[in-house]
């Protein structure tokens, strides 16, 4: 397994160097469909990564976001997000990463996420723990949702926004807040490192979440769907937490389905907002 991890780390570092250089220059942006952008960073990072993975593991399959992968009969398949946080990258907002996950028969066994801006390298092997720049990671010990910092994301092209804005509203009322930083892989790493207590998203692709999901479980966290059912790499939904706030968050998802608004305080309706 070491070889898989070593190659993934080396490849992510090379792609990170490339993205850091491109980030400083004006970006050529094109549209995959309305609102869904792609930059030369996505394409060039993906070419570099797929070339390296093919060279080292010619029989492995590769599923890569910009279409540079190939199928194979091997049990092993790499899930490649060459630039997670494309919109941030395109706007010069320095929150983006490279995410590489290796699955064996749909079970992720190696995960590497590199944040080139902060030089933060997240690594995990199934059963071997999760690490940030070589230091062991553990999810946070906060066990009250009211004391938790959460995160979510909204895909650029999809019609689930209203549903998720409902969740966003509810969790904003009952926690320290909900961040929407624009990189699902980094959001998952932040659950693994204890910066966030929980993260959910409704429409993610396997390349967004393969590596980050392994990081969370190897750091002692829990991953399910939004009803508490098993997490599926090829499914859309993901809900990751430190485990301690999981049940409380599941109750909020379920209340949202019944239209109940937790934390509503009549004194806080517009017009009654307190001013310091
Ligand atoms: C996006 C980011 C974002 C998430 C979107 C993803 P991309 O990936 O992870 O945080 O909310 O759903 O599509 O397009 O930047 O690779
Ligand atoms: Ca992505
Ligand atoms: Ca991407």
XYZ file of N, CA and C and ligand atoms in Angstrom:
846
model
N 0.834 -1.222 0.000
C 0.000 0.000 0.000
C 0.859 1.258 0.000
N 2.066 1.131 0.625
C 2.954 2.270 0.721
C 3.244 2.914 -0.611
N 3.434 2.067 -1.626
C 3.739 2.544 -2.955
C 2.587 3.412 -3.479
N 1.347 2.951 -3.235
C 0.176 3.716 -3.685
C 0.186 5.100 -3.036
N 0.418 5.116 -1.724
C 0.403 6.391 -0.998
C 1.548 7.287 -1.474
N 2.734 6.707 -1.618
C 3.887 7.512 -2.021
C 3.661 8.164 -3.385
N 3.154 7.369 -4.318
C 2.926 7.920 -5.666
C 1.844 8.998 -5.614
N 0.789 8.753 -4.825
C -0.288 9.754 -4.725
C 0.248 11.054 -4.126
N 1.080 10.949 -3.110
C 1.635 12.157 -2.475
C 2.533 12.912 -3.456
N 3.418 12.184 -4.117
C 4.339 12.813 -5.076
C 3.551 13.494 -6.200
N 2.520 12.802 -6.687
C 1.703 13.338 -7.786
C 0.946 14.581 -7.328
N 0.367 14.520 -6.137
C -0.373 15.683 -5.622
C 0.570 16.869 -5.452
N 1.781 16.613 -5.002
C 2.735 17.721 -4.820
C 3.073 18.367 -6.171
N 3.270 17.543 -7.189
C 3.571 18.108 -8.516
C 2.394 18.934 -9.030
N 1.201 18.392 -8.863
C 0.009 19.123 -9.321
C -0.184 20.397 -8.498
N 0.147 20.333 -7.220
C 0.025 21.506 -6.359
C 0.956 22.628 -6.801
N 2.160 22.239 -7.217
C 3.131 23.236 -7.693
C 2.592 23.912 -8.959
N 2.061 23.083 -9.842
C 1.493 23.613 -11.086
C 0.345 24.585 -10.779
N -0.578 24.176 -9.907
C -1.736 25.038 -9.605
C -1.297 26.337 -8.932
N -0.288 26.256 -8.065
C 0.187 27.476 -7.390
C 0.744 28.460 -8.416
N 1.464 27.942 -9.430
C 2.006 28.828 -10.469
C 0.869 29.443 -11.293
N -0.083 28.599 -11.685
C -1.182 29.094 -12.529
C -2.065 30.075 -11.777
N -2.184 29.877 -10.457
C -3.060 30.727 -9.640
C -2.639 32.196 -9.714
N -1.338 32.426 -9.897
C -0.813 33.793 -9.919
C -1.095 34.493 -11.250
N -1.491 33.733 -12.269
C -1.670 34.339 -13.596
C -3.160 34.554 -13.882
N -3.482 35.388 -14.899
C -4.897 35.517 -15.288
C -5.424 34.159 -15.770
N -6.663 33.851 -15.462
C -7.204 32.529 -15.804
C -8.034 32.554 -17.083
N -7.867 31.475 -17.870
C -8.783 31.291 -18.997
C -9.938 30.439 -18.479
N -11.134 31.023 -18.513
C -12.297 30.299 -17.979
C -13.191 29.887 -19.133
N -13.673 28.641 -19.115
C -14.741 28.282 -20.047
C -15.851 27.597 -19.265
N -16.975 27.394 -19.920
C -18.150 26.844 -19.244
C -18.435 25.432 -19.725
N -18.572 24.494 -18.744
C -18.958 23.122 -19.096
C -20.457 23.086 -19.377
N -21.207 23.902 -18.635
C -22.639 24.140 -18.811
C -22.907 25.437 -18.065
N -24.117 26.012 -18.146
C -24.322 27.303 -17.499
C -23.891 27.259 -16.027
N -23.148 28.248 -15.588
C -22.663 28.443 -14.209
C -21.538 27.494 -13.787
N -21.228 26.484 -14.584
C -20.251 25.466 -14.177
C -18.955 25.691 -14.953
N -17.967 26.302 -14.261
C -16.783 26.720 -14.998
C -15.646 25.701 -14.906
N -14.744 25.825 -15.868
C -13.531 25.016 -15.863
C -12.388 25.941 -16.291
N -11.216 25.735 -15.691
C -10.070 26.596 -16.012
C -8.947 25.734 -16.600
N -7.902 26.424 -17.079
C -6.741 25.671 -17.561
C -6.105 24.922 -16.398
N -6.311 25.417 -15.175
C -5.782 24.734 -13.987
C -6.370 23.334 -13.851
N -7.712 23.208 -14.013
C -8.356 21.890 -13.923
C -7.760 20.940 -14.963
N -7.646 21.451 -16.211
C -7.232 20.564 -17.319
C -5.772 20.157 -17.201
N -4.927 21.144 -16.908
C -3.483 20.824 -16.869
C -3.141 19.976 -15.648
N -3.812 20.243 -14.523
C -3.574 19.426 -13.331
C -4.028 17.988 -13.604
N -5.178 17.850 -14.258
C -5.668 16.487 -14.538
C -4.739 15.741 -15.497
N -4.226 16.422 -16.533
C -3.310 15.726 -17.464
C -2.081 15.238 -16.718
N -1.551 16.113 -15.853
C -0.343 15.730 -15.109
C -0.640 14.510 -14.226
N -1.735 14.573 -13.495
C -2.050 13.497 -12.537
C -2.313 12.173 -13.257
N -3.130 12.213 -14.302
C -3.476 10.954 -14.969
C -2.242 10.356 -15.660
N -1.372 11.223 -16.165
C -0.138 10.699 -16.793
C 0.710 9.957 -15.750
N 0.866 10.571 -14.572
C 1.687 9.933 -13.520
C 1.046 8.629 -13.052
N -0.266 8.638 -12.836
C -0.927 7.421 -12.320
C -0.862 6.296 -13.348
N -1.047 6.648 -14.615
C -0.954 5.629 -15.686
C 0.439 5.017 -15.747
N 1.428 5.894 -15.604
C 2.808 5.424 -15.702
C 3.108 4.440 -14.563
N 2.679 4.761 -13.360
C 2.999 3.913 -12.206
C 2.082 2.697 -12.087
N 0.809 2.860 -12.452
C -0.166 1.778 -12.243
C -0.975 1.572 -13.531
N -0.310 1.036 -14.579
C -0.978 0.985 -15.884
C -2.264 0.163 -15.896
N -2.400 -0.797 -14.967
C -3.624 -1.613 -15.001
C -4.762 -1.025 -14.162
N -4.500 0.001 -13.338
C -5.568 0.580 -12.513
C -6.533 1.411 -13.359
N -7.806 1.432 -12.969
C -8.759 2.352 -13.595
C -8.567 3.764 -13.048
N -9.035 4.751 -13.806
C -8.999 6.148 -13.339
C -10.327 6.807 -13.698
N -10.972 7.413 -12.674
C -12.158 8.236 -12.931
C -11.766 9.660 -12.533
N -11.685 10.535 -13.529
C -11.195 11.887 -13.288
C -12.247 12.883 -13.770
N -12.392 13.981 -13.018
C -13.524 14.885 -13.251
C -13.589 15.430 -14.668
N -12.444 15.788 -15.234
C -12.485 16.430 -16.556
C -12.427 15.419 -17.696
N -12.606 14.140 -17.396
C -12.773 13.130 -18.442
C -11.495 12.458 -18.895
N -10.378 12.716 -18.197
C -9.102 12.148 -18.646
C -8.835 10.737 -18.150
N -9.822 10.070 -17.574
C -9.593 8.730 -17.032
C -9.804 7.629 -18.053
N -9.751 6.395 -17.581
C -10.028 5.245 -18.438
C -10.521 4.097 -17.559
N -11.319 3.200 -18.129
C -11.798 2.069 -17.334
C -10.793 0.923 -17.416
N -10.946 -0.048 -16.526
C -10.039 -1.198 -16.555
C -10.708 -2.352 -15.824
N -10.130 -3.538 -15.925
C -10.696 -4.691 -15.215
C -10.112 -4.847 -13.820
N -9.189 -3.951 -13.478
C -8.536 -4.046 -12.172
C -9.544 -3.791 -11.049
N -9.267 -4.332 -9.856
C -10.071 -4.021 -8.663
C -9.810 -2.603 -8.203
N -8.705 -2.021 -8.651
C -8.295 -0.704 -8.162
C -8.729 0.413 -9.114
N -9.241 1.478 -8.526
C -9.644 2.633 -9.334
C -9.310 3.925 -8.582
N -8.670 4.846 -9.277
C -8.346 6.161 -8.709
C -9.479 7.133 -9.007
N -9.870 7.895 -7.985
C -10.847 8.975 -8.154
C -10.080 10.290 -8.040
N -10.078 11.042 -9.125
C -9.198 12.209 -9.231
C -10.004 13.497 -9.357
N -9.855 14.380 -8.372
C -10.331 15.756 -8.555
C -9.084 16.620 -8.675
N -8.772 17.035 -9.913
C -7.490 17.714 -10.145
C -7.456 19.116 -9.554
N -8.649 19.674 -9.316
C -8.757 21.018 -8.709
C -10.139 21.089 -8.073
N -10.185 20.893 -6.764
C -11.462 20.995 -6.054
C -11.528 22.403 -5.478
N -12.533 23.164 -5.950
C -12.598 24.583 -5.598
C -12.322 25.431 -6.828
N -12.766 24.952 -7.977
C -12.502 25.659 -9.245
C -13.004 27.100 -9.217
N -14.190 27.308 -8.676
C -14.754 28.668 -8.688
C -13.880 29.593 -7.849
N -13.416 29.109 -6.694
C -12.509 29.905 -5.863
C -11.239 30.243 -6.645
N -10.666 29.218 -7.257
C -9.421 29.369 -8.027
C -9.610 30.440 -9.105
N -10.721 30.345 -9.816
C -10.967 31.260 -10.934
C -11.123 32.704 -10.458
N -11.609 32.877 -9.237
C -11.822 34.233 -8.710
C -10.656 34.725 -7.852
N -9.606 33.913 -7.747
C -8.454 34.337 -6.952
C -8.647 34.177 -5.455
N -9.645 33.378 -5.049
C -9.891 33.118 -3.619
C -9.119 31.841 -3.264
N -8.110 31.953 -2.398
C -7.159 30.843 -2.261
C -7.632 29.686 -1.382
N -8.727 29.073 -1.779
C -9.223 27.874 -1.076
C -9.522 26.822 -2.138
N -8.551 25.962 -2.386
C -8.722 24.899 -3.385
C -7.704 23.813 -3.078
N -7.872 22.666 -3.696
C -6.960 21.551 -3.392
C -6.965 20.539 -4.534
N -6.106 19.542 -4.371
C -6.087 18.369 -5.255
C -6.543 17.201 -4.394
N -7.424 16.369 -4.923
C -7.927 15.247 -4.129
C -7.765 13.938 -4.912
N -7.030 12.985 -4.336
C -6.790 11.694 -4.986
C -7.215 10.573 -4.046
N -8.158 9.755 -4.472
C -8.595 8.624 -3.657
C -8.433 7.342 -4.452
N -7.874 6.319 -3.815
C -7.753 5.019 -4.484
C -8.742 4.056 -3.833
N -9.645 3.500 -4.644
C -10.627 2.541 -4.112
C -10.300 1.145 -4.613
N -10.532 0.173 -3.734
C -10.440 -1.226 -4.137
C -11.851 -1.782 -4.029
N -12.425 -2.145 -5.149
C -13.825 -2.584 -5.216
C -14.741 -1.637 -4.439
N -14.657 -0.350 -4.748
C -15.532 0.696 -4.184
C -15.264 1.025 -2.722
N -14.224 0.429 -2.133
C -13.858 0.802 -0.769
C -12.561 1.615 -0.848
N -12.614 2.853 -0.340
C -11.430 3.709 -0.467
C -10.342 3.203 0.478
N -9.143 3.014 -0.070
C -8.042 2.470 0.744
C -6.911 3.478 0.945
N -6.825 4.457 0.047
C -5.802 5.508 0.184
C -6.461 6.841 -0.155
N -6.161 7.864 0.635
C -6.680 9.206 0.343
C -5.600 10.242 0.543
N -5.467 11.137 -0.441
C -4.490 12.230 -0.341
C -5.175 13.515 -0.798
N -5.117 14.535 0.041
C -5.646 15.859 -0.308
C -4.530 16.867 -0.029
N -4.223 17.692 -1.026
C -3.182 18.707 -0.827
C -3.774 20.095 -1.019
N -3.614 20.933 0.002
C -3.977 22.351 -0.078
C -2.675 23.103 -0.353
N -2.422 23.479 -1.623
C -1.114 24.061 -1.942
C -0.926 25.447 -1.340
N -2.013 26.172 -1.080
C -1.879 27.522 -0.535
C -1.298 27.481 0.874
N -1.821 26.581 1.678
C -1.361 26.476 3.073
C -0.280 25.420 3.250
N 0.088 24.759 2.169
C 1.055 23.653 2.253
C 0.585 22.621 3.271
N -0.688 22.257 3.182
C -1.232 21.245 4.093
C -1.502 19.968 3.292
N -0.823 18.915 3.686
C -0.961 17.633 3.002
C -1.684 16.657 3.929
N -2.865 16.225 3.507
C -3.668 15.269 4.282
C -3.502 13.892 3.661
N -3.196 12.896 4.484
C -3.004 11.543 3.963
C -3.713 10.532 4.854
N -4.202 9.470 4.237
C -4.804 8.384 5.017
C -4.685 7.077 4.253
N -4.481 6.006 5.014
C -4.575 4.647 4.473
C -5.576 3.907 5.343
N -6.404 3.061 4.699
C -7.415 2.343 5.489
C -6.755 1.541 6.610
N -7.208 1.799 7.821
C -6.680 1.080 8.981
C -5.392 1.668 9.532
N -4.861 2.704 8.868
C -3.553 3.237 9.287
C -3.620 4.637 9.857
N -4.829 5.187 10.017
C -4.954 6.521 10.587
C -4.898 7.617 9.532
N -5.183 8.838 9.982
C -5.187 10.013 9.105
C -4.147 10.997 9.620
N -3.528 11.722 8.699
C -2.400 12.588 9.069
C -2.480 13.921 8.329
N -2.007 14.974 9.007
C -1.830 16.280 8.371
C -0.353 16.620 8.488
N 0.310 16.724 7.341
C 1.768 16.946 7.302
C 2.488 15.987 8.249
N 2.045 14.728 8.232
C 2.718 13.688 9.010
C 2.260 13.579 10.457
N 1.407 14.509 10.905
C 0.969 14.483 12.310
C -0.423 13.848 12.391
N -0.582 12.917 13.320
C -1.840 12.164 13.435
C -3.039 13.090 13.667
N -4.123 12.818 12.943
C -5.330 13.638 13.066
C -6.402 12.923 13.872
N -7.159 13.721 14.634
C -8.322 13.206 15.351
C -9.464 14.204 15.185
N -10.672 13.692 15.051
C -11.832 14.587 14.993
C -11.974 15.298 16.333
N -12.797 16.348 16.357
C -12.917 17.150 17.580
C -13.715 16.403 18.650
N -13.601 16.887 19.879
C -14.299 16.262 21.003
C -15.562 17.039 21.374
N -15.908 18.042 20.592
C -17.116 18.828 20.911
C -18.345 17.928 20.733
N -19.162 17.851 21.788
C -20.295 16.925 21.703
C -21.644 17.640 21.712
N -21.616 18.971 21.672
C -22.899 19.704 21.618
C -22.989 20.429 20.279
N -24.068 20.165 19.569
C -24.261 20.820 18.282
C -24.208 22.341 18.451
N -24.738 22.837 19.558
C -24.769 24.291 19.804
C -23.373 24.889 19.895
N -22.365 24.033 20.086
C -20.982 24.540 20.171
C -20.167 24.175 18.934
N -20.831 23.640 17.919
C -20.119 23.130 16.752
C -20.045 24.125 15.609
N -18.959 24.034 14.831
C -18.834 24.788 13.577
C -19.022 23.795 12.431
N -19.905 24.137 11.507
C -20.317 23.187 10.467
C -19.963 23.729 9.079
N -20.134 22.886 8.086
C -19.877 23.319 6.702
C -20.810 22.578 5.751
N -21.086 23.218 4.639
C -21.825 22.570 3.560
C -21.334 23.134 2.234
N -21.938 22.678 1.151
C -21.584 23.190 -0.171
C -22.794 23.121 -1.074
N -22.731 23.888 -2.161
C -23.821 23.936 -3.139
C -23.209 23.725 -4.511
N -23.598 22.689 -5.214
C -23.022 22.515 -6.551
C -23.466 23.655 -7.461
N -22.650 24.002 -8.436
C -22.939 25.200 -9.225
C -24.122 25.052 -10.180
N -24.541 23.820 -10.467
C -25.424 23.625 -11.622
C -26.767 22.996 -11.269
N -27.081 22.878 -9.979
C -28.083 21.896 -9.645
C -29.348 22.511 -9.085
N -30.413 21.724 -9.002
C -31.687 22.259 -8.540
C -31.997 21.876 -7.092
N -30.966 21.498 -6.328
C -31.189 21.149 -4.917
C -30.911 22.320 -3.986
N -30.657 23.507 -4.576
C -30.252 24.640 -3.737
C -31.274 24.951 -2.661
N -32.560 24.955 -3.035
C -33.576 25.373 -2.059
C -33.608 24.436 -0.879
N -33.544 23.141 -1.152
C -33.555 22.156 -0.072
C -32.369 22.402 0.852
N -31.199 22.608 0.269
C -30.010 22.780 1.111
C -30.005 24.125 1.818
N -30.593 25.134 1.221
C -30.682 26.422 1.917
C -31.579 26.261 3.151
N -32.572 25.394 3.071
C -33.401 25.081 4.248
C -32.554 24.466 5.359
N -31.698 23.516 5.002
C -30.804 22.919 6.008
C -29.847 23.977 6.554
N -29.322 24.790 5.640
C -28.358 25.836 6.028
C -28.987 26.760 7.076
N -30.214 27.174 6.822
C -30.930 28.062 7.753
C -31.073 27.398 9.118
N -31.494 26.149 9.103
C -31.740 25.455 10.374
C -30.458 25.273 11.173
N -29.398 24.833 10.501
C -28.144 24.601 11.234
C -27.501 25.922 11.678
N -27.718 26.981 10.907
C -27.170 28.283 11.321
C -27.784 28.702 12.654
N -29.045 28.353 12.856
C -29.731 28.746 14.095
C -29.308 27.944 15.319
N -28.747 26.760 15.101
C -28.496 25.886 16.263
C -27.015 25.539 16.450
N -26.132 26.274 15.783
C -24.695 25.957 15.894
C -23.896 27.259 15.908
N -22.584 27.145 15.924
C -21.748 28.341 15.819
C -21.730 28.891 14.395
N -22.328 28.179 13.469
C -22.416 28.691 12.102
C -22.105 27.620 11.076
N -22.420 27.942 9.827
C -22.200 27.002 8.722
C -21.327 27.686 7.671
N -20.141 27.157 7.448
C -19.235 27.711 6.438
C -19.543 27.100 5.081
N -19.319 27.900 4.043
C -19.501 27.416 2.670
C -18.275 27.910 1.914
N -17.175 27.176 2.108
C -15.888 27.681 1.621
C -15.606 27.294 0.174
N -16.341 26.307 -0.399
C -16.212 26.032 -1.826
C -15.261 24.918 -2.224
N -14.839 24.087 -1.253
C -14.048 22.907 -1.607
C -14.472 21.760 -0.695
N -15.236 20.837 -1.259
C -15.780 19.737 -0.454
C -14.674 18.877 0.141
N -13.614 18.652 -0.630
C -12.521 17.800 -0.126
C -11.877 18.454 1.095
N -11.667 19.778 1.032
C -11.082 20.465 2.199
C -12.069 20.509 3.359
N -13.363 20.629 3.061
C -14.363 20.595 4.143
C -14.261 19.265 4.896
N -14.157 18.172 4.152
C -14.043 16.856 4.807
C -12.758 16.773 5.621
N -11.669 17.304 5.067
C -10.405 17.296 5.819
C -10.543 18.114 7.096
N -11.347 19.172 7.060
C -11.532 19.995 8.260
C -12.358 19.265 9.316
N -13.219 18.348 8.902
C -13.889 17.490 9.899
C -12.842 16.542 10.491
N -12.001 15.980 9.619
C -10.970 15.043 10.104
C -10.019 15.724 11.090
N -9.693 16.986 10.834
C -8.702 17.669 11.680
C -9.327 18.320 12.902
N -10.663 18.275 13.014
C -11.312 18.854 14.196
C -11.623 20.331 14.060
N -11.408 20.892 12.861
C -11.756 22.316 12.677
C -13.265 22.470 12.548
N -13.903 21.528 11.887
C -15.369 21.488 11.782
C -15.883 20.262 12.531
N -17.095 20.403 13.078
C -17.731 19.237 13.727
C -18.565 18.436 12.718
N -19.062 19.095 11.695
C -19.891 18.364 10.730
C -19.871 19.019 9.363
N -20.123 18.209 8.328
C -20.202 18.693 6.943
C -21.205 17.830 6.207
N -22.028 18.452 5.388
C -22.922 17.671 4.541
C -23.028 18.321 3.166
N -23.338 17.518 2.185
C -23.653 18.062 0.863
C -24.554 17.065 0.152
N -25.396 17.595 -0.740
C -26.444 16.748 -1.342
C -26.046 16.136 -2.676
N -25.147 16.797 -3.390
C -24.890 16.320 -4.753
C -23.405 16.342 -5.033
N -22.692 15.400 -4.494
C -21.256 15.350 -4.748
C -20.929 14.166 -5.637
N -19.864 14.308 -6.385
C -19.369 13.203 -7.208
C -18.312 12.428 -6.422
N -18.045 11.178 -6.846
C -17.075 10.372 -6.087
C -15.695 11.020 -5.984
N -15.274 11.766 -7.018
C -13.935 12.373 -6.949
C -13.871 13.496 -5.910
N -15.027 14.113 -5.579
C -15.028 15.159 -4.543
C -14.796 14.572 -3.158
N -15.251 13.337 -2.954
C -15.360 12.856 -1.580
C -14.556 11.605 -1.263
N -13.990 10.923 -2.269
C -13.317 9.645 -1.985
C -12.225 9.816 -0.935
N -11.280 10.709 -1.197
C -10.146 10.863 -0.272
C -10.619 11.426 1.065
N -11.433 12.471 1.037
C -11.868 13.131 2.271
C -12.666 12.215 3.175
N -13.473 11.339 2.581
C -14.282 10.422 3.398
C -13.378 9.475 4.180
N -12.321 8.988 3.531
C -11.393 8.107 4.255
C -10.682 8.883 5.366
N -10.304 10.126 5.073
C -9.655 10.958 6.108
C -10.552 11.044 7.346
N -11.847 11.275 7.122
C -12.768 11.442 8.270
C -12.858 10.150 9.083
N -13.067 9.031 8.414
C -13.238 7.790 9.199
C -11.927 7.399 9.884
N -10.803 7.619 9.209
C -9.511 7.270 9.829
C -9.150 8.209 10.984
N -9.790 9.395 11.006
C -9.561 10.320 12.130
C -10.564 10.076 13.248
N -11.402 9.035 13.096
C -12.343 8.685 14.165
C -13.739 9.251 13.981
N -14.011 9.846 12.817
C -15.336 10.424 12.570
C -16.312 9.410 11.990
N -17.514 9.905 11.690
C -18.586 9.032 11.179
C -19.117 9.608 9.870
N -19.427 8.721 8.937
C -19.976 9.156 7.639
C -21.203 8.333 7.317
N -22.296 9.020 6.975
C -23.524 8.330 6.565
C -24.165 9.149 5.436
N -25.390 8.750 5.062
C -26.188 9.664 4.251
C -26.986 10.562 5.205
N -27.873 11.387 4.680
C -28.542 12.372 5.539
C -29.629 11.749 6.415
N -29.904 10.439 6.197
C -30.872 9.768 7.060
C -30.180 8.848 8.051
N -28.859 8.824 8.021
C -28.124 7.926 8.922
C -27.843 6.571 8.298
N -28.220 6.396 7.020
C -27.936 5.128 6.312
C -26.491 5.098 5.845
N -26.067 3.937 5.290
C -24.661 3.804 4.909
C -24.227 4.810 3.842
N -23.014 5.298 3.998
C -22.416 6.184 2.995
C -22.058 5.368 1.761
N -22.381 5.903 0.587
C -22.017 5.208 -0.651
C -21.140 6.133 -1.491
N -19.958 5.616 -1.845
C -19.021 6.422 -2.620
C -19.654 6.928 -3.910
N -20.464 6.067 -4.535
C -21.073 6.480 -5.807
C -22.455 7.099 -5.632
N -22.898 7.276 -4.356
C -24.167 7.965 -4.117
C -23.945 9.473 -4.146
N -25.021 10.244 -4.027
C -24.896 11.705 -4.098
C -24.625 12.344 -2.744
N -25.339 11.870 -1.731
C -25.311 12.556 -0.428
C -24.098 12.164 0.395
N -23.690 13.104 1.236
C -22.676 12.761 2.239
C -22.952 13.591 3.482
N -22.817 12.952 4.621
C -22.905 13.644 5.908
C -21.787 13.077 6.786
N -20.820 13.937 7.087
C -19.647 13.529 7.881
C -19.629 14.340 9.161
N -19.270 13.705 10.257
C -19.180 14.449 11.520
C -18.114 13.828 12.409
N -17.925 14.460 13.560
C -16.995 13.908 14.544
C -17.620 12.725 15.283
N -18.829 12.349 14.904
C -19.526 11.228 15.549
C -20.357 11.704 16.730
N -19.834 12.652 17.500
C -20.494 13.078 18.736
C -21.728 13.941 18.472
N -21.735 14.689 17.381
C -22.907 15.532 17.072
C -23.767 14.885 15.973
N -23.442 13.651 15.608
C -24.101 13.030 14.456
C -25.615 12.881 14.656
N -25.993 12.315 15.801
C -27.425 12.063 16.031
C -28.189 13.384 16.079
N -27.609 14.396 16.744
C -28.287 15.700 16.840
C -28.472 16.299 15.449
N -27.469 16.135 14.582
C -27.591 16.690 13.228
C -28.612 15.895 12.411
N -28.638 14.571 12.622
C -29.646 13.759 11.909
C -31.055 14.225 12.278
N -31.243 14.608 13.562
C -32.575 15.076 13.986
C -32.942 16.365 13.256
N -31.956 17.233 13.027
C -32.252 18.491 12.324
C -32.621 18.201 10.859
N -31.901 17.284 10.211
C -32.275 16.914 8.827
C -33.712 16.397 8.802
N -34.039 15.596 9.814
C -35.370 15.001 9.824
C -36.443 16.040 10.143
N -36.141 16.972 11.059
C -37.091 18.060 11.336
C -37.308 18.899 10.080
N -36.224 19.102 9.317
C -36.350 19.910 8.106
C -37.345 19.261 7.153
N -37.287 17.920 7.101
C -38.216 17.205 6.213
C -39.653 17.429 6.668
N -39.858 17.615 7.991
C -41.231 17.816 8.470
C -41.600 19.305 8.500
N -40.662 20.172 8.065
C -40.975 21.587 7.957
C -40.858 22.347 9.263
N -40.348 21.675 10.315
C -40.216 22.309 11.625
C -38.970 23.201 11.643
N -39.037 24.387 12.192
C -37.859 25.257 12.267
C -37.322 25.307 13.688
N -36.184 24.663 13.981
C -35.649 24.719 15.330
C -35.028 26.082 15.610
N -34.993 26.460 16.861
C -34.271 27.658 17.264
C -34.965 28.954 16.884
N -36.213 28.872 16.444
C -36.881 30.120 16.042
C -37.198 30.942 17.290
N -36.864 32.203 17.221
C -37.058 33.073 18.363
C -37.800 34.309 17.855
N -39.030 34.487 18.348
C -39.879 35.565 17.836
C -39.243 36.939 18.013
N -38.358 37.059 19.017
C -37.750 38.375 19.245
C -36.718 38.696 18.170
N -36.350 37.683 17.362
C -35.297 37.905 16.373
C -35.835 38.053 14.948
N -37.106 38.289 14.797
C -37.612 38.517 13.430
C -37.126 39.892 12.973
N -36.973 40.091 11.648
C -36.483 41.394 11.185
C -37.328 42.518 11.786
N -36.676 43.550 12.195
C -37.379 44.654 12.866
C -37.191 44.585 14.362
N -36.982 43.346 14.881
C -36.741 43.184 16.319
C -35.292 42.816 16.594
N -34.436 42.889 15.561
C -33.062 42.448 15.750
C -32.332 43.361 16.733
N -31.636 42.737 17.697
C -30.916 43.563 18.668
C -29.754 44.306 18.018
N -29.514 45.540 18.419
C -28.375 46.324 17.928
C -27.481 46.607 19.121
N -26.161 46.356 18.947
C -25.245 46.575 20.097
C -25.184 48.063 20.462
C -17.084 21.680 -6.116
C -16.606 22.007 -4.719
C -17.709 22.682 -3.929
C -18.940 21.825 -3.879
C -19.403 21.481 -5.278
C -18.289 20.782 -6.044
P -15.236 21.636 -8.062
O -16.080 20.973 -6.820
O -16.210 20.851 -4.032
O -17.318 22.913 -2.595
O -19.949 22.539 -3.198
O -20.512 20.620 -5.165
O -18.730 20.520 -7.351
O -16.206 21.820 -9.184
O -14.659 22.905 -7.585
O -14.241 20.567 -8.343
Ca -14.811 18.892 -6.831
Ca -12.760 19.821 -9.775
